[in-house]
PDB file of C-alpha atoms in Angstrom:
ATOM      1  CA  MET Z   1     128.349 122.527  81.381  1.00 84.00           C
ATOM      2  CA  THR Z   2     129.581 118.970  81.517  1.00 92.00           C
ATOM      3  CA  LEU Z   3     127.949 116.466  83.827  1.00 97.00           C
ATOM      4  CA  THR Z   4     129.754 113.435  85.195  1.00 97.00           C
ATOM      5  CA  LEU Z   5     127.700 110.317  85.905  1.00 98.00           C
ATOM      6  CA  GLN Z   6     128.860 107.730  88.416  1.00 98.00           C
ATOM      7  CA  PRO Z   7     126.997 104.423  88.757  1.00 97.00           C
ATOM      8  CA  VAL Z   8     125.776 103.589  92.247  1.00 96.00           C
ATOM      9  CA  ARG Z   9     123.402 101.118  93.861  1.00 94.00           C
ATOM     10  CA  VAL Z  10     120.616 102.835  95.786  1.00 90.00           C
ATOM     11  CA  ALA Z  11     118.369 101.096  98.322  1.00 90.00           C
ATOM     12  CA  THR Z  12     114.994 102.374  97.151  1.00 82.00           C
ATOM     13  CA  GLY Z  13     113.061  99.115  97.209  1.00 78.00           C
ATOM     14  CA  ALA Z  14     112.279  97.640  93.802  1.00 75.00           C
ATOM     15  CA  GLU Z  15     114.919  99.628  91.906  1.00 75.00           C
ATOM     16  CA  ASP Z  16     118.559  99.876  92.869  1.00 82.00           C
ATOM     17  CA  GLU Z  17     120.386 101.002  89.684  1.00 93.00           C
ATOM     18  CA  GLY Z  18     121.279 104.630  90.082  1.00 96.00           C
ATOM     19  CA  LEU Z  19     123.633 107.383  89.017  1.00 98.00           C
ATOM     20  CA  LEU Z  20     125.267 110.154  90.991  1.00 98.00           C
ATOM     21  CA  VAL Z  21     125.338 113.328  88.894  1.00 98.00           C
ATOM     22  CA  PHE Z  22     128.228 115.747  89.404  1.00 97.00           C
ATOM     23  CA  ASP Z  23     128.755 119.183  87.838  1.00 95.00           C
ATOM     24  CA  ASP Z  24     131.966 120.700  86.401  1.00 93.00           C
ATOM     25  CA  GLU Z  25     133.254 121.418  89.894  1.00 94.00           C
ATOM     26  CA  GLN Z  26     132.588 117.828  90.997  1.00 96.00           C
ATOM     27  CA  ARG Z  27     129.727 118.874  93.285  1.00 96.00           C
ATOM     28  CA  LEU Z  28     126.980 116.297  93.707  1.00 97.00           C
ATOM     29  CA  ARG Z  29     123.900 117.726  91.993  1.00 97.00           C
ATOM     30  CA  ALA Z  30     121.473 114.826  91.733  1.00 97.00           C
ATOM     31  CA  ILE Z  31     120.745 111.155  92.209  1.00 96.00           C
ATOM     32  CA  LEU Z  32     118.949 109.462  89.330  1.00 97.00           C
ATOM     33  CA  ILE Z  33     117.253 106.076  89.651  1.00 96.00           C
ATOM     34  CA  HIS Z  34     116.583 103.769  86.706  1.00 95.00           C
ATOM     35  CA  LEU Z  35     113.035 102.488  87.047  1.00 93.00           C
ATOM     36  CA  SER Z  36     112.561  98.822  86.241  1.00 90.00           C
ATOM     37  CA  THR Z  37     110.480  97.628  83.336  1.00 88.00           C
ATOM     38  CA  GLU Z  38     108.054  96.369  86.003  1.00 87.00           C
ATOM     39  CA  ASN Z  39     107.454  99.899  87.309  1.00 86.00           C
ATOM     40  CA  GLU Z  40     103.762 100.813  87.059  1.00 88.00           C
ATOM     41  CA  VAL Z  41     104.220 104.555  86.572  1.00 87.00           C
ATOM     42  CA  ALA Z  42     107.115 104.960  84.109  1.00 92.00           C
ATOM     43  CA  PRO Z  43     108.696 101.615  83.175  1.00 92.00           C
ATOM     44  CA  GLY Z  44     112.315 101.898  82.055  1.00 93.00           C
ATOM     45  CA  HIS Z  45     112.507 105.639  82.679  1.00 96.00           C
ATOM     46  CA  TRP Z  46     114.923 107.551  84.887  1.00 97.00           C
ATOM     47  CA  TYR Z  47     113.638 109.268  88.035  1.00 95.00           C
ATOM     48  CA  LEU Z  48     115.115 112.229  89.915  1.00 96.00           C
ATOM     49  CA  GLU Z  49     115.357 110.650  93.368  1.00 95.00           C
ATOM     50  CA  ALA Z  50     117.101 113.682  94.854  1.00 95.00           C
ATOM     51  CA  GLY Z  51     118.307 117.049  93.642  1.00 96.00           C
ATOM     52  CA  PHE Z  52     120.724 119.335  95.452  1.00 95.00           C
ATOM     53  CA  GLY Z  53     121.345 123.066  95.301  1.00 90.00           C
ATOM     54  CA  ARG Z  54     119.478 124.518  92.339  1.00 89.00           C
ATOM     55  CA  LEU Z  55     117.887 121.118  91.643  1.00 92.00           C
ATOM     56  CA  GLY Z  56     116.468 120.789  95.152  1.00 88.00           C
ATOM     57  CA  GLY Z  57     112.811 121.151  95.902  1.00 86.00           C
ATOM     58  CA  HIS Z  58     109.613 119.239  95.474  1.00 84.00           C
ATOM     59  CA  THR Z  59     109.978 118.420  91.761  1.00 83.00           C
ATOM     60  CA  HIS Z  60     110.908 114.798  91.069  1.00 92.00           C
ATOM     61  CA  PRO Z  61     110.355 114.276  87.322  1.00 95.00           C
ATOM     62  CA  THR Z  62     110.882 111.145  85.285  1.00 96.00           C
ATOM     63  CA  PHE Z  63     112.775 111.071  81.988  1.00 97.00           C
ATOM     64  CA  ALA Z  64     112.471 108.735  79.008  1.00 97.00           C
ATOM     65  CA  ASP Z  65     116.269 108.358  78.814  1.00 97.00           C
ATOM     66  CA  LEU Z  66     119.546 109.660  80.222  1.00 97.00           C
ATOM     67  CA  ASP Z  67     119.904 112.287  77.497  1.00 97.00           C
ATOM     68  CA  ALA Z  68     116.584 113.828  78.538  1.00 98.00           C
ATOM     69  CA  ALA Z  69     117.597 113.746  82.207  1.00 97.00           C
ATOM     70  CA  GLN Z  70     120.955 115.405  81.518  1.00 97.00           C
ATOM     71  CA  SER Z  71     119.303 118.037  79.319  1.00 96.00           C
ATOM     72  CA  TRP Z  72     116.809 118.897  82.065  1.00 95.00           C
ATOM     73  CA  ILE Z  73     119.540 119.084  84.722  1.00 96.00           C
ATOM     74  CA  THR Z  74     121.812 121.250  82.559  1.00 96.00           C
ATOM     75  CA  HIS Z  75     118.949 123.562  81.636  1.00 93.00           C
ATOM     76  CA  ARG Z  76     117.900 123.993  85.273  1.00 92.00           C
ATOM     77  CA  LEU Z  77     121.471 124.682  86.417  1.00 91.00           C
ATOM     78  CA  ASP Z  78     122.177 127.148  83.583  1.00 89.00           C
ATOM     79  CA  HIS Z  79     118.760 128.837  83.815  1.00 77.00           C
ATOM     80  CA  LYS Z  80     119.030 129.597  87.528  1.00 61.00           C
ATOM     81  CA  LYS Z  81     122.504 131.124  87.378  1.00 56.00           C
ATOM     82  CA  GLY Z  82     122.977 134.701  88.426  1.00 45.00           C
TER      83      GLY Z  82
END
């Protein structure tokens, strides 16, 4: 599976750098937010602001980098097929 990332500004408060995450069929799967270095919980990490379809639910993890975020998303989408 190939993910496409599209930069977007998101009005979340302190952070506004985000990415829309699309799957192979160009369906919106997630919105990731880049946490600022001032963030108290996970400075500089990426946060799953919203997940759609198979990524929906109450889980909103943080990731050390974009590679980790994409790996998690791909794994969740592939794992829940069928």
